């Protein structure tokens, strides 16, 4: 969540922030610096507070804690200080600059000149986790470097910094190693990138076990192709093989929905890459074990959860991923590893079907947006902590042209977004560069060019790299999971093409054209604050037709903020043959709200469009228009009652579930019928409810929470089979959210005193699902409405009372329920839906 923006950026020469624990690595200087962070960004920072200097580093004896860096190359910071400092490092490391980094530094008067004796002796850990930002800037890197090099005379710094607090303003030069300049093709054919790679590999080889819960260290060394490093990898692989059980034993001990998925995918990838690189059959044992477990433990839609799981309630493999539900950040490396395992010739009956299920699920998102957290609709971003990157790799390894080109283009466009993502950004830097490389050398060169400043800031003076967390937090450091230096080295190793992750046997037919790369880079330029507000209306309309879902969404939002009449242009785009333009225009119509009322019937007609994603976006647009869309309510209800047999997740009906019934909350405004269904014709209402109650997506079913609270007993009787099944059976997709409709159904049955609510209530109380405390509390409240009519389940309730004594709020509710049942002398009469259905069947 974005942090609140303070009204005034603090002047670090006048006041030191109370909390400076979260710092940025200042590249190979050996210093740490604190900067102003607003909304997770340093965009407004114009000063850098030095918080630590590592002994023996280039900054030792030059900088000291408490110094404030005001500028570089003789000029004060006039834009994001962090980005400018990173660019200055790149400039200083060139042969022309001779490694000299000139700084303008303010030092408090009570500080003496630093020396090796009084420089900080604390040292900087190799896994420093400073703060980070989006770093959005609108200047081209080359132009910025050119600007830095102008007037670089460091003299008379005090005259350039007016109105400073008491202290001295100094010109300080830090001597860095000369690394050279990045080539235009970097990391291909780039001496500087080669030096960085060699330094990083040496550090990894010094301790291959360091921060290596997922074996990225071995993959980075394997990607070097160097014999001395291959021997280290061989030793590690042999050790892993010796401790990995054969496949049936590994399956037996790991199919209980734990956390195995996270590591198995990476270990399987290592075994496959090692075997393909060396032919050493020792890797085949663990490769067969991991491949069997990952293939068998996949969910029905082609996703994986935190862990693996065995047969479902029906006794078959590939049941729904049980709550917590699917986690694509964990599952996608498994997908990649299975594709590699197939290249190794692994014979596992479940392997090919598992790859096909994953192809079907993740391939659905091609052309639509970024890979989501779980089994959700695509995100309107270019990447989110590497999930789109992982997907690009999985399809590139299979030679699937359309999917590879789309996802690698999304990754190439994500250079400003790499620091952001659910859970941090650690996976982003493992997978981002190598996934951009799936789009070819020009794609990764353009991607890395935009990130040079960031990579130079993340590199320490000893050649190691640090993870820089987003927005000043340290909760997502990834320390211990995998070595950050190794993560970065995979990207620098693509020019060697020694393993499949870094481009071995890459298919040039998957590569992006120069025009594709240019479009990708241009799409992310519009991320900066107010970027779209500076575009003309004509530019925004062009943005609606962009290949980029992010550009389309941002362009639509800006058009909606303006009062210009663009309805005719939008309708023309909706009727065009350009799919991207149609999607952008539909989204824009929704953003217009009441102003789009003349287009209501056009949008309603799109609910039956041949393009499934157009149907989804049309439903979303009508939802955004809200109450003003009521004139086309009949068309919406009719469309919500039509099942698309080819829509795996039934996203089309799911989008209409939100537009019609969503009660409002974290996922947007409420649906048109969320508050009342009284005036709605039953012949239209009931078929829509029936289909949504059977929707595979828990999110879609959960929209009926509002509806179930409005149903009368006659409504429930008419909807009885589907209503009961929506409580009894967990929705198979996004199972994390499966409790919503189920709890609402139990509450409705308690309110209406329906007999089936008693056994179903006990079923709910005994669920061991994620969010169990919420489930128990809500179910106990619902059962209390039965009063003495619930005496039939008293023995089960008393048994459970003992079980939940450690859950204080729930236990208190249980005691109140038991008392209410036992003391009720006038219990309500129960209504049996089964009896009603049996009677209807006889008639």
PDB file of N, CA, C and O in Angstrom, residues 65-94:
ATOM      1  N   UNK A  65      29.519   8.665   8.503  1.00  0.00           N
ATOM      2  CA  UNK A  65      28.114   8.691   8.884  1.00  0.00           C
ATOM      3  C   UNK A  65      27.728  10.100   9.311  1.00  0.00           C
ATOM      4  O   UNK A  65      28.444  10.751  10.066  1.00  0.00           O
ATOM      5  N   UNK A  66      26.589  10.569   8.827  1.00  0.00           N
ATOM      6  CA  UNK A  66      26.130  11.924   9.107  1.00  0.00           C
ATOM      7  C   UNK A  66      26.341  12.874   7.957  1.00  0.00           C
ATOM      8  O   UNK A  66      25.719  13.944   7.905  1.00  0.00           O
ATOM      9  N   UNK A  67      27.223  12.503   7.026  1.00  0.00           N
ATOM     10  CA  UNK A  67      27.396  13.318   5.820  1.00  0.00           C
ATOM     11  C   UNK A  67      26.104  13.301   5.011  1.00  0.00           C
ATOM     12  O   UNK A  67      25.342  12.324   5.028  1.00  0.00           O
ATOM     13  N   UNK A  68      25.880  14.377   4.291  1.00  0.00           N
ATOM     14  CA  UNK A  68      24.743  14.448   3.388  1.00  0.00           C
ATOM     15  C   UNK A  68      25.267  14.717   1.986  1.00  0.00           C
ATOM     16  O   UNK A  68      25.914  15.755   1.752  1.00  0.00           O
ATOM     17  N   UNK A  69      25.030  13.784   1.073  1.00  0.00           N
ATOM     18  CA  UNK A  69      25.471  13.959  -0.313  1.00  0.00           C
ATOM     19  C   UNK A  69      24.432  14.826  -1.020  1.00  0.00           C
ATOM     20  O   UNK A  69      23.242  14.486  -1.057  1.00  0.00           O
ATOM     21  N   UNK A  70      24.900  15.943  -1.564  1.00  0.00           N
ATOM     22  CA  UNK A  70      24.009  16.919  -2.185  1.00  0.00           C
ATOM     23  C   UNK A  70      24.044  16.877  -3.708  1.00  0.00           C
ATOM     24  O   UNK A  70      23.157  17.430  -4.362  1.00  0.00           O
ATOM     25  N   UNK A  71      25.049  16.240  -4.269  1.00  0.00           N
ATOM     26  CA  UNK A  71      25.143  16.202  -5.719  1.00  0.00           C
ATOM     27  C   UNK A  71      26.313  15.370  -6.180  1.00  0.00           C
ATOM     28  O   UNK A  71      27.118  14.857  -5.377  1.00  0.00           O
ATOM     29  N   UNK A  72      26.437  15.228  -7.482  1.00  0.00           N
ATOM     30  CA  UNK A  72      27.505  14.446  -8.097  1.00  0.00           C
ATOM     31  C   UNK A  72      28.021  15.188  -9.324  1.00  0.00           C
ATOM     32  O   UNK A  72      27.294  15.966  -9.951  1.00  0.00           O
ATOM     33  N   UNK A  73      29.266  14.941  -9.658  1.00  0.00           N
ATOM     34  CA  UNK A  73      29.886  15.553 -10.836  1.00  0.00           C
ATOM     35  C   UNK A  73      29.678  17.075 -10.860  1.00  0.00           C
ATOM     36  O   UNK A  73      29.358  17.659 -11.887  1.00  0.00           O
ATOM     37  N   UNK A  74      29.799  17.691  -9.694  1.00  0.00           N
ATOM     38  CA  UNK A  74      29.764  19.135  -9.622  1.00  0.00           C
ATOM     39  C   UNK A  74      28.392  19.758  -9.717  1.00  0.00           C
ATOM     40  O   UNK A  74      28.269  20.986  -9.769  1.00  0.00           O
ATOM     41  N   UNK A  75      27.358  18.967  -9.718  1.00  0.00           N
ATOM     42  CA  UNK A  75      26.008  19.517  -9.834  1.00  0.00           C
ATOM     43  C   UNK A  75      25.127  18.968  -8.714  1.00  0.00           C
ATOM     44  O   UNK A  75      25.173  17.781  -8.401  1.00  0.00           O
ATOM     45  N   UNK A  76      24.314  19.813  -8.101  1.00  0.00           N
ATOM     46  CA  UNK A  76      23.380  19.321  -7.083  1.00  0.00           C
ATOM     47  C   UNK A  76      22.301  18.448  -7.727  1.00  0.00           C
ATOM     48  O   UNK A  76      22.004  18.567  -8.911  1.00  0.00           O
ATOM     49  N   UNK A  77      21.745  17.565  -6.928  1.00  0.00           N
ATOM     50  CA  UNK A  77      20.668  16.707  -7.416  1.00  0.00           C
ATOM     51  C   UNK A  77      19.461  17.564  -7.794  1.00  0.00           C
ATOM     52  O   UNK A  77      18.985  18.366  -6.986  1.00  0.00           O
ATOM     53  N   UNK A  78      18.960  17.380  -8.995  1.00  0.00           N
ATOM     54  CA  UNK A  78      17.751  18.089  -9.424  1.00  0.00           C
ATOM     55  C   UNK A  78      16.626  17.113  -9.774  1.00  0.00           C
ATOM     56  O   UNK A  78      15.558  17.539 -10.195  1.00  0.00           O
ATOM     57  N   UNK A  79      16.869  15.856  -9.646  1.00  0.00           N
ATOM     58  CA  UNK A  79      15.879  14.801  -9.880  1.00  0.00           C
ATOM     59  C   UNK A  79      16.162  13.696  -8.882  1.00  0.00           C
ATOM     60  O   UNK A  79      16.969  13.886  -7.971  1.00  0.00           O
ATOM     61  N   UNK A  80      15.507  12.578  -9.001  1.00  0.00           N
ATOM     62  CA  UNK A  80      15.659  11.461  -8.072  1.00  0.00           C
ATOM     63  C   UNK A  80      17.138  11.236  -7.730  1.00  0.00           C
ATOM     64  O   UNK A  80      17.943  10.867  -8.584  1.00  0.00           O
ATOM     65  N   UNK A  81      17.489  11.470  -6.473  1.00  0.00           N
ATOM     66  CA  UNK A  81      18.889  11.379  -6.076  1.00  0.00           C
ATOM     67  C   UNK A  81      19.424   9.959  -6.212  1.00  0.00           C
ATOM     68  O   UNK A  81      20.600   9.762  -6.529  1.00  0.00           O
ATOM     69  N   UNK A  82      18.588   8.999  -5.973  1.00  0.00           N
ATOM     70  CA  UNK A  82      19.056   7.608  -6.051  1.00  0.00           C
ATOM     71  C   UNK A  82      19.400   7.232  -7.483  1.00  0.00           C
ATOM     72  O   UNK A  82      20.457   6.682  -7.776  1.00  0.00           O
ATOM     73  N   UNK A  83      18.488   7.526  -8.396  1.00  0.00           N
ATOM     74  CA  UNK A  83      18.735   7.206  -9.798  1.00  0.00           C
ATOM     75  C   UNK A  83      19.961   7.997 -10.304  1.00  0.00           C
ATOM     76  O   UNK A  83      20.815   7.455 -11.011  1.00  0.00           O
ATOM     77  N   UNK A  84      20.038   9.264  -9.938  1.00  0.00           N
ATOM     78  CA  UNK A  84      21.154  10.089 -10.393  1.00  0.00           C
ATOM     79  C   UNK A  84      22.477   9.544  -9.868  1.00  0.00           C
ATOM     80  O   UNK A  84      23.484   9.511 -10.582  1.00  0.00           O
ATOM     81  N   UNK A  85      22.480   9.098  -8.613  1.00  0.00           N
ATOM     82  CA  UNK A  85      23.706   8.552  -8.031  1.00  0.00           C
ATOM     83  C   UNK A  85      24.108   7.266  -8.764  1.00  0.00           C
ATOM     84  O   UNK A  85      25.290   7.041  -9.049  1.00  0.00           O
ATOM     85  N   UNK A  86      23.114   6.415  -9.088  1.00  0.00           N
ATOM     86  CA  UNK A  86      23.416   5.198  -9.827  1.00  0.00           C
ATOM     87  C   UNK A  86      23.998   5.493 -11.201  1.00  0.00           C
ATOM     88  O   UNK A  86      24.948   4.834 -11.652  1.00  0.00           O
ATOM     89  N   UNK A  87      23.435   6.481 -11.881  1.00  0.00           N
ATOM     90  CA  UNK A  87      23.951   6.861 -13.192  1.00  0.00           C
ATOM     91  C   UNK A  87      25.365   7.434 -13.075  1.00  0.00           C
ATOM     92  O   UNK A  87      26.223   7.210 -13.949  1.00  0.00           O
ATOM     93  N   UNK A  88      25.620   8.154 -11.982  1.00  0.00           N
ATOM     94  CA  UNK A  88      26.941   8.742 -11.777  1.00  0.00           C
ATOM     95  C   UNK A  88      27.995   7.656 -11.567  1.00  0.00           C
ATOM     96  O   UNK A  88      29.154   7.807 -11.990  1.00  0.00           O
ATOM     97  N   UNK A  89      27.624   6.569 -10.919  1.00  0.00           N
ATOM     98  CA  UNK A  89      28.568   5.465 -10.747  1.00  0.00           C
ATOM     99  C   UNK A  89      28.981   4.913 -12.113  1.00  0.00           C
ATOM    100  O   UNK A  89      30.160   4.674 -12.384  1.00  0.00           O
ATOM    101  N   UNK A  90      27.974   4.709 -12.973  1.00  0.00           N
ATOM    102  CA  UNK A  90      28.291   4.240 -14.312  1.00  0.00           C
ATOM    103  C   UNK A  90      29.222   5.179 -15.048  1.00  0.00           C
ATOM    104  O   UNK A  90      30.135   4.749 -15.771  1.00  0.00           O
ATOM    105  N   UNK A  91      28.999   6.475 -14.881  1.00  0.00           N
ATOM    106  CA  UNK A  91      29.862   7.475 -15.519  1.00  0.00           C
ATOM    107  C   UNK A  91      31.270   7.428 -14.929  1.00  0.00           C
ATOM    108  O   UNK A  91      32.271   7.501 -15.652  1.00  0.00           O
ATOM    109  N   UNK A  92      31.360   7.304 -13.601  1.00  0.00           N
ATOM    110  CA  UNK A  92      32.668   7.333 -12.940  1.00  0.00           C
ATOM    111  C   UNK A  92      33.506   6.114 -13.300  1.00  0.00           C
ATOM    112  O   UNK A  92      34.745   6.218 -13.361  1.00  0.00           O
ATOM    113  N   UNK A  93      32.871   4.982 -13.549  1.00  0.00           N
ATOM    114  CA  UNK A  93      33.619   3.754 -13.791  1.00  0.00           C
ATOM    115  C   UNK A  93      34.174   3.647 -15.208  1.00  0.00           C
ATOM    116  O   UNK A  93      34.846   2.674 -15.536  1.00  0.00           O
ATOM    117  N   UNK A  94      33.912   4.630 -16.063  1.00  0.00           N
ATOM    118  CA  UNK A  94      34.420   4.596 -17.424  1.00  0.00           C
ATOM    119  C   UNK A  94      35.915   4.918 -17.448  1.00  0.00           C
ATOM    120  O   UNK A  94      36.453   5.521 -16.501  1.00  0.00           O
TER     121      UNK A  94
END
